[in-house]
mmCIF file of C-alpha atoms in Angstrom:
data_model
loop_
_atom_site.group_PDB
_atom_site.id
_atom_site.type_symbol
_atom_site.label_atom_id
_atom_site.label_comp_id
_atom_site.label_asym_id
_atom_site.label_seq_id
_atom_site.Cartn_x
_atom_site.Cartn_y
_atom_site.Cartn_z
ATOM 1 C CA MET A 67 0.000 0.000 0.000
ATOM 2 C CA GLY A 68 1.277 3.458 -0.846
ATOM 3 C CA GLY A 69 1.852 5.002 2.558
ATOM 4 C CA GLY A 70 2.226 8.492 1.152
ATOM 5 C CA LEU A 71 -1.153 8.316 -0.573
ATOM 6 C CA LEU A 72 -2.863 7.076 2.564
ATOM 7 C CA GLU A 73 -1.209 9.698 4.751
ATOM 8 C CA ALA A 74 -2.406 12.400 2.364
ATOM 9 C CA ALA A 75 -5.965 11.127 2.739
ATOM 10 C CA ILE A 76 -5.597 10.989 6.534
ATOM 11 C CA LYS A 77 -4.511 14.622 6.699
ATOM 12 C CA LYS A 78 -7.516 15.678 4.672
ATOM 13 C CA GLY A 79 -9.862 13.497 6.705
ATOM 14 C CA ASP A 80 -11.829 12.783 3.565
ATOM 15 C CA ILE A 81 -12.661 9.142 4.357
ATOM 16 C CA LYS A 82 -15.054 9.090 7.290
ATOM 17 C CA ILE A 83 -15.304 5.747 9.096
ATOM 18 C CA GLY A 84 -18.739 4.666 10.308
ATOM 19 C CA TYR A 85 -20.117 1.404 11.680
ATOM 20 C CA SER A 86 -23.346 -0.480 11.042
ATOM 21 C CA ALA A 87 -25.698 -1.500 13.849
ATOM 22 C CA ILE A 88 -26.709 -4.669 11.976
ATOM 23 C CA THR A 89 -24.372 -6.855 14.070
ATOM 24 C CA TRP A 90 -26.450 -6.052 17.175
ATOM 25 C CA ALA A 91 -29.515 -7.718 15.586
ATOM 26 C CA GLY A 92 -32.043 -5.010 16.421
ATOM 27 C CA LYS A 93 -30.588 -3.917 19.773
ATOM 28 C CA ASP A 94 -29.919 -0.472 18.371
ATOM 29 C CA GLU A 95 -29.687 1.392 21.665
ATOM 30 C CA GLN A 96 -26.862 -0.955 22.679
ATOM 31 C CA ALA A 97 -25.212 -0.509 19.293
ATOM 32 C CA ILE A 98 -25.335 3.272 19.678
ATOM 33 C CA ALA A 99 -23.754 3.111 23.142
ATOM 34 C CA ASP A 100 -21.102 0.550 22.156
ATOM 35 C CA LEU A 101 -20.019 2.330 18.985
ATOM 36 C CA ALA A 102 -19.874 5.719 20.660
ATOM 37 C CA GLY A 103 -17.796 4.145 23.416
ATOM 38 C CA LEU A 104 -15.295 2.950 20.817
ATOM 39 C CA GLY A 105 -15.047 6.428 19.344
ATOM 40 C CA PHE A 106 -16.908 5.941 16.071
ATOM 41 C CA LYS A 107 -18.559 9.124 14.795
ATOM 42 C CA GLY A 108 -21.026 7.628 12.306
ATOM 43 C CA ILE A 109 -23.582 4.824 12.458
ATOM 44 C CA GLN A 110 -25.761 2.968 9.970
ATOM 45 C CA LEU A 111 -29.239 2.103 11.188
ATOM 46 C CA ARG A 112 -31.761 -0.160 9.477
ATOM 47 C CA ALA A 113 -35.415 -0.029 8.494
ATOM 48 C CA ASN A 114 -36.308 -1.909 11.711
ATOM 49 C CA THR A 115 -36.024 1.451 13.515
ATOM 50 C CA PHE A 116 -38.689 3.065 11.325
ATOM 51 C CA GLY A 117 -41.710 1.414 12.961
ATOM 52 C CA PRO A 118 -40.801 2.054 16.616
ATOM 53 C CA TYR A 119 -39.460 5.573 16.059
ATOM 54 C CA ARG A 120 -41.425 7.036 13.141
ATOM 55 C CA ASN A 121 -43.731 8.901 15.536
ATOM 56 C CA LYS A 122 -41.002 9.753 18.048
ATOM 57 C CA VAL A 123 -38.100 10.674 15.798
ATOM 58 C CA SER A 124 -36.759 13.191 18.297
ATOM 59 C CA GLU A 125 -36.131 10.402 20.816
ATOM 60 C CA LEU A 126 -33.838 8.533 18.420
ATOM 61 C CA LYS A 127 -32.215 11.730 17.171
ATOM 62 C CA ASP A 128 -31.511 12.797 20.759
ATOM 63 C CA ALA A 129 -29.836 9.429 21.416
ATOM 64 C CA LEU A 130 -27.569 9.913 18.395
ATOM 65 C CA THR A 131 -26.770 13.495 19.399
ATOM 66 C CA LYS A 132 -26.059 12.495 23.001
ATOM 67 C CA HIS A 133 -23.530 9.928 21.771
ATOM 68 C CA ASN A 134 -22.026 12.261 19.154
ATOM 69 C CA LEU A 135 -23.069 9.977 16.307
ATOM 70 C CA THR A 136 -24.063 11.002 12.791
ATOM 71 C CA LEU A 137 -26.509 8.860 10.811
ATOM 72 C CA ALA A 138 -24.017 7.949 8.091
ATOM 73 C CA MET A 139 -26.366 5.615 6.222
ATOM 74 C CA PHE A 140 -29.837 4.101 6.544
ATOM 75 C CA SER A 141 -30.692 0.620 5.263
ATOM 76 C CA SER A 142 -34.010 1.144 3.502
ATOM 77 C CA GLY A 143 -34.579 -2.435 2.335
ATOM 78 C CA ASN A 144 -35.344 -4.090 -0.974
ATOM 79 C CA VAL A 145 -36.440 -2.638 -4.295
ATOM 80 C CA GLU A 146 -39.011 -4.748 -6.129
ATOM 81 C CA ILE A 147 -38.979 -4.897 -9.939
ATOM 82 C CA ASP A 148 -42.502 -6.339 -10.189
ATOM 83 C CA PRO A 149 -44.550 -3.591 -11.924
ATOM 84 C CA ALA A 150 -47.483 -4.358 -9.622
ATOM 85 C CA LYS A 151 -45.331 -3.333 -6.634
ATOM 86 C CA PHE A 152 -43.839 -0.209 -8.179
ATOM 87 C CA GLU A 153 -45.878 2.407 -6.341
ATOM 88 C CA SER A 154 -45.728 0.696 -2.947
ATOM 89 C CA THR A 155 -41.960 0.185 -3.321
ATOM 90 C CA VAL A 156 -41.312 3.816 -4.187
ATOM 91 C CA ASP A 157 -43.636 5.055 -1.429
ATOM 92 C CA THR A 158 -41.879 2.911 1.197
ATOM 93 C CA HIS A 159 -38.434 4.277 0.408
ATOM 94 C CA VAL A 160 -39.646 7.865 0.136
ATOM 95 C CA ALA A 161 -41.209 7.541 3.601
ATOM 96 C CA HIS A 162 -37.869 6.235 4.866
ATOM 97 C CA ALA A 163 -36.129 9.228 3.268
ATOM 98 C CA SER A 164 -38.315 11.599 5.258
ATOM 99 C CA PHE A 165 -37.368 9.659 8.413
ATOM 100 C CA VAL A 166 -33.669 9.842 7.523
ATOM 101 C CA LYS A 167 -33.852 13.591 6.984
ATOM 102 C CA ALA A 168 -35.558 14.067 10.347
ATOM 103 C CA LEU A 169 -32.720 12.131 11.979
ATOM 104 C CA GLY A 170 -30.149 14.416 10.409
ATOM 105 C CA GLY A 171 -29.031 11.854 7.830
ATOM 106 C CA SER A 172 -28.543 12.364 4.122
ATOM 107 C CA ALA A 173 -28.239 8.917 2.516
ATOM 108 C CA LEU A 174 -30.445 5.876 2.069
ATOM 109 C CA GLN A 175 -29.276 2.413 0.993
ATOM 110 C CA LEU A 176 -31.235 0.255 -1.458
ATOM 111 C CA THR A 177 -30.842 -3.499 -1.896
ATOM 112 C CA ASN A 178 -32.978 -5.683 -4.141
ATOM 113 C CA SER A 179 -35.003 -8.849 -4.347
ATOM 114 C CA LEU A 180 -33.536 -12.358 -4.434
ATOM 115 C CA ARG A 181 -32.003 -13.508 -7.706
ATOM 116 C CA PRO A 182 -33.731 -16.332 -9.602
ATOM 117 C CA LYS A 183 -32.854 -19.756 -8.150
ATOM 118 C CA ASP A 184 -32.299 -21.596 -11.410
ATOM 119 C CA ARG A 185 -30.699 -18.973 -13.659
ATOM 120 C CA ALA A 186 -28.761 -15.760 -13.840
ATOM 121 C CA PRO A 187 -30.859 -12.587 -13.963
ATOM 122 C CA SER A 188 -31.509 -11.180 -17.423
ATOM 123 C CA VAL A 189 -30.098 -7.871 -18.616
ATOM 124 C CA GLU A 190 -33.696 -6.646 -18.777
ATOM 125 C CA GLU A 191 -34.233 -7.469 -15.078
ATOM 126 C CA LEU A 192 -31.007 -5.731 -14.089
ATOM 127 C CA LYS A 193 -31.932 -2.622 -16.058
ATOM 128 C CA LYS A 194 -35.431 -2.676 -14.563
ATOM 129 C CA LEU A 195 -33.918 -2.568 -11.092
ATOM 130 C CA ALA A 196 -31.924 0.513 -12.075
ATOM 131 C CA GLN A 197 -35.038 2.155 -13.519
ATOM 132 C CA VAL A 198 -37.014 1.687 -10.305
ATOM 133 C CA MET A 199 -34.080 2.952 -8.225
ATOM 134 C CA ASN A 200 -33.787 5.992 -10.490
ATOM 135 C CA GLU A 201 -37.377 6.914 -9.670
ATOM 136 C CA ILE A 202 -36.849 6.305 -5.954
ATOM 137 C CA GLY A 203 -33.728 8.475 -6.025
ATOM 138 C CA LYS A 204 -35.520 11.228 -7.892
ATOM 139 C CA GLN A 205 -38.166 11.392 -5.171
ATOM 140 C CA THR A 206 -35.822 10.991 -2.169
ATOM 141 C CA ALA A 207 -33.789 13.892 -3.571
ATOM 142 C CA ASP A 208 -36.823 16.089 -2.905
ATOM 143 C CA HIS A 209 -36.228 15.316 0.789
ATOM 144 C CA GLY A 210 -32.525 16.121 0.522
ATOM 145 C CA VAL A 211 -31.607 12.431 0.779
ATOM 146 C CA GLN A 212 -29.263 10.620 -1.619
ATOM 147 C CA ALA A 213 -30.333 7.098 -2.627
ATOM 148 C CA VAL A 214 -27.504 4.589 -3.110
ATOM 149 C CA TYR A 215 -27.403 1.081 -4.590
ATOM 150 C CA HIS A 216 -25.777 -1.683 -2.529
ATOM 151 C CA ASN A 217 -24.341 -4.609 -4.535
ATOM 152 C CA HIS A 218 -25.245 -7.877 -2.834
ATOM 153 C CA MET A 219 -24.711 -11.618 -3.023
ATOM 154 C CA ASN A 220 -27.800 -13.730 -3.812
ATOM 155 C CA GLN A 221 -29.525 -10.715 -5.324
ATOM 156 C CA LEU A 222 -29.763 -9.375 -8.863
ATOM 157 C CA GLY A 223 -26.393 -7.603 -8.710
ATOM 158 C CA GLU A 224 -24.099 -10.384 -7.534
ATOM 159 C CA THR A 225 -21.310 -10.683 -10.115
ATOM 160 C CA PRO A 226 -19.171 -7.766 -11.335
ATOM 161 C CA GLU A 227 -20.805 -8.101 -14.739
ATOM 162 C CA GLU A 228 -24.300 -7.816 -13.244
ATOM 163 C CA VAL A 229 -23.273 -4.887 -11.065
ATOM 164 C CA ASP A 230 -21.899 -3.134 -14.130
ATOM 165 C CA VAL A 231 -25.158 -3.491 -16.079
ATOM 166 C CA ILE A 232 -27.047 -1.997 -13.136
ATOM 167 C CA VAL A 233 -24.584 0.853 -12.574
ATOM 168 C CA GLN A 234 -24.512 1.769 -16.268
ATOM 169 C CA ALA A 235 -28.322 2.022 -16.220
ATOM 170 C CA MET A 236 -28.399 4.167 -13.079
ATOM 171 C CA ASP A 237 -29.054 7.894 -13.492
ATOM 172 C CA PRO A 238 -26.118 9.511 -11.622
ATOM 173 C CA ARG A 239 -28.282 12.534 -10.861
ATOM 174 C CA TYR A 240 -30.492 10.427 -8.613
ATOM 175 C CA ILE A 241 -28.745 7.207 -7.642
ATOM 176 C CA LYS A 242 -25.148 6.554 -6.590
ATOM 177 C CA LEU A 243 -23.179 3.415 -5.685
ATOM 178 C CA LEU A 244 -22.515 2.043 -2.228
ATOM 179 C CA LEU A 245 -19.732 -0.454 -2.936
ATOM 180 C CA ASP A 246 -19.731 -3.387 -0.530
ATOM 181 C CA ILE A 247 -16.161 -4.650 -0.833
ATOM 182 C CA ALA A 248 -16.829 -8.136 0.602
ATOM 183 C CA HIS A 249 -19.938 -8.814 -1.499
ATOM 184 C CA TYR A 250 -18.043 -7.619 -4.580
ATOM 185 C CA LYS A 251 -15.088 -9.912 -3.782
ATOM 186 C CA GLN A 252 -17.366 -12.867 -3.077
ATOM 187 C CA GLY A 253 -19.168 -12.202 -6.364
ATOM 188 C CA GLY A 254 -15.904 -12.651 -8.233
ATOM 189 C CA GLY A 255 -14.567 -9.105 -8.473
ATOM 190 C CA GLU A 256 -11.697 -7.064 -7.068
ATOM 191 C CA PRO A 257 -13.124 -4.166 -5.038
ATOM 192 C CA GLN A 258 -9.962 -2.069 -5.322
ATOM 193 C CA ASP A 259 -10.485 -2.089 -9.107
ATOM 194 C CA ALA A 260 -14.186 -1.273 -8.741
ATOM 195 C CA VAL A 261 -13.334 1.815 -6.661
ATOM 196 C CA VAL A 262 -11.357 3.214 -9.582
ATOM 197 C CA LYS A 263 -13.809 2.032 -12.249
ATOM 198 C CA TYR A 264 -16.778 3.664 -10.545
ATOM 199 C CA LYS A 265 -14.976 6.721 -9.177
ATOM 200 C CA ASP A 266 -17.528 9.078 -10.719
ATOM 201 C CA ILE A 267 -20.572 7.423 -9.164
ATOM 202 C CA ILE A 268 -19.284 5.892 -5.920
ATOM 203 C CA HIS A 269 -20.891 7.534 -2.894
ATOM 204 C CA SER A 270 -19.926 5.293 0.019
ATOM 205 C CA LEU A 271 -18.629 1.850 0.945
ATOM 206 C CA HIS A 272 -19.233 -1.071 3.229
ATOM 207 C CA LEU A 273 -16.019 -2.311 4.773
ATOM 208 C CA LYS A 274 -15.995 -6.013 5.603
ATOM 209 C CA ASP A 275 -14.199 -9.229 4.748
ATOM 210 C CA THR A 276 -15.172 -12.681 3.510
ATOM 211 C CA LYS A 277 -13.640 -16.132 3.679
ATOM 212 C CA PRO A 278 -14.569 -19.700 2.661
ATOM 213 C CA ALA A 279 -16.602 -21.572 5.261
ATOM 214 C CA GLU A 280 -18.637 -24.727 5.660
ATOM 215 C CA THR A 281 -21.949 -22.938 5.370
ATOM 216 C CA LYS A 282 -24.862 -23.191 2.952
ATOM 217 C CA ASN A 283 -23.338 -20.465 0.817
ATOM 218 C CA GLY A 284 -19.783 -21.733 1.150
ATOM 219 C CA TYR A 285 -18.510 -18.516 2.726
ATOM 220 C CA LYS A 286 -19.022 -16.247 5.684
ATOM 221 C CA PHE A 287 -18.436 -12.578 6.385
ATOM 222 C CA VAL A 288 -15.732 -11.853 8.934
ATOM 223 C CA GLU A 289 -13.901 -8.937 10.518
ATOM 224 C CA LEU A 290 -11.472 -6.859 8.481
ATOM 225 C CA GLY A 291 -8.176 -8.614 7.912
ATOM 226 C CA GLN A 292 -9.628 -12.053 8.624
ATOM 227 C CA GLY A 293 -10.472 -13.021 5.049
ATOM 228 C CA ARG A 294 -9.683 -12.634 1.352
ATOM 229 C CA VAL A 295 -10.408 -8.948 0.734
ATOM 230 C CA ASP A 296 -7.319 -6.805 0.116
ATOM 231 C CA VAL A 297 -8.485 -3.963 2.343
ATOM 232 C CA PRO A 298 -5.213 -1.984 2.135
ATOM 233 C CA ALA A 299 -5.506 -2.022 -1.668
ATOM 234 C CA VAL A 300 -9.070 -0.684 -1.377
ATOM 235 C CA PHE A 301 -7.845 2.200 0.785
ATOM 236 C CA SER A 302 -5.025 2.874 -1.653
ATOM 237 C CA SER A 303 -7.594 3.116 -4.469
ATOM 238 C CA LEU A 304 -9.761 5.425 -2.371
ATOM 239 C CA SER A 305 -6.754 7.680 -1.868
ATOM 240 C CA LYS A 306 -5.976 7.528 -5.589
ATOM 241 C CA ILE A 307 -9.436 8.791 -6.572
ATOM 242 C CA LYS A 308 -9.455 11.332 -3.716
ATOM 243 C CA PHE A 309 -12.607 9.764 -2.276
ATOM 244 C CA LYS A 310 -14.629 11.893 0.104
ATOM 245 C CA GLY A 311 -17.404 10.197 2.019
ATOM 246 C CA TRP A 312 -18.392 7.477 4.441
ATOM 247 C CA ALA A 313 -16.826 4.042 4.592
ATOM 248 C CA VAL A 314 -19.076 2.060 6.938
ATOM 249 C CA VAL A 315 -17.814 -1.093 8.627
ATOM 250 C CA GLU A 316 -20.512 -3.740 8.334
ATOM 251 C CA LEU A 317 -20.681 -7.248 9.733
ATOM 252 C CA ASP A 318 -24.017 -8.945 9.107
ATOM 253 C CA GLY A 319 -23.708 -11.151 12.179
ATOM 254 C CA VAL A 320 -21.180 -12.298 14.762
ATOM 255 C CA PRO A 321 -19.038 -14.817 12.824
ATOM 256 C CA ASP A 322 -17.959 -16.895 15.838
ATOM 257 C CA PRO A 323 -20.115 -17.968 18.804
ATOM 258 C CA ASP A 324 -17.520 -16.915 21.376
ATOM 259 C CA LYS A 325 -17.641 -13.292 20.210
ATOM 260 C CA SER A 326 -20.071 -10.430 20.754
ATOM 261 C CA PRO A 327 -20.933 -7.498 18.486
ATOM 262 C CA LEU A 328 -18.743 -5.275 20.677
ATOM 263 C CA ILE A 329 -15.754 -7.634 20.436
ATOM 264 C CA CYS A 330 -16.138 -7.739 16.647
ATOM 265 C CA ALA A 331 -16.274 -3.937 16.552
ATOM 266 C CA GLU A 332 -13.118 -3.761 18.658
ATOM 267 C CA ILE A 333 -11.346 -6.113 16.204
ATOM 268 C CA ASN A 334 -12.452 -3.992 13.252
ATOM 269 C CA LYS A 335 -11.392 -0.777 14.976
ATOM 270 C CA LYS A 336 -7.980 -2.228 15.766
ATOM 271 C CA TYR A 337 -7.493 -3.253 12.143
ATOM 272 C CA ILE A 338 -8.380 0.210 10.864
ATOM 273 C CA THR A 339 -6.357 2.190 13.401
ATOM 274 C CA GLU A 340 -3.342 -0.132 13.818
ATOM 275 C CA THR A 341 -2.988 -2.069 10.560
ATOM 276 C CA LEU A 342 -4.216 0.615 8.180
ATOM 277 C CA LYS A 343 -3.106 3.355 10.575
ATOM 278 C CA TYR A 344 -6.239 5.276 9.736
ATOM 279 C CA PRO A 345 -8.131 7.323 12.343
ATOM 280 C CA ILE A 346 -11.772 6.693 13.103
#
């Protein structure tokens, strides 16, 4: 890794490190306290907070403010490409955008429906996903919230080729890319190359790692530095393109039974601050 490039980025403070609450499996108040205790300044919350807090937004916003946490990203859920679900899909994400804005956030993450079981998705299906996201992004922009597409295993945009079809069909005025480096690696790509390739549309990242495992999928997501993702190369690419934005550490679940979400977060923090020598 080019130390000089990384140091230049550190001095500018362009790459902001956040952390996702997903590892805490819905215990968001604990996630907020734990992450603030570790010194993280940004958090990603999920759509599970919308129901309990939609009519008491100030309570959740006060908790974030008290712990000096910015809402770096909000997981808004899936985007359906079924024409019959178009209006309800758009309405759901626009409602989430209003919630995000009220919480002081400015970005909303979109994933998509499961990929077909017996075949690869068609180019038409991939482009349809982009078209629906374009409309969502156009409407969330009215709330001052940027919609971003999250590439994802077992969904329509799994392989680099599929991701590329989707990204090329996205309207950059309304929808940007959240590059998940572990999903992209697991899908067969090199995330450090994707950072450079999509430098004009990349908005944010998910930082995590992946390694082979005896699971149904044949892999599992693990803490940074524990798997196959060349994280230093990703940071070098981010420095190269002069990236400015959030890089959110995400771990879908605790990978080992003897760990806790807090222990995993401590491991990830140590990797970022000691191995990458990057401040959080």
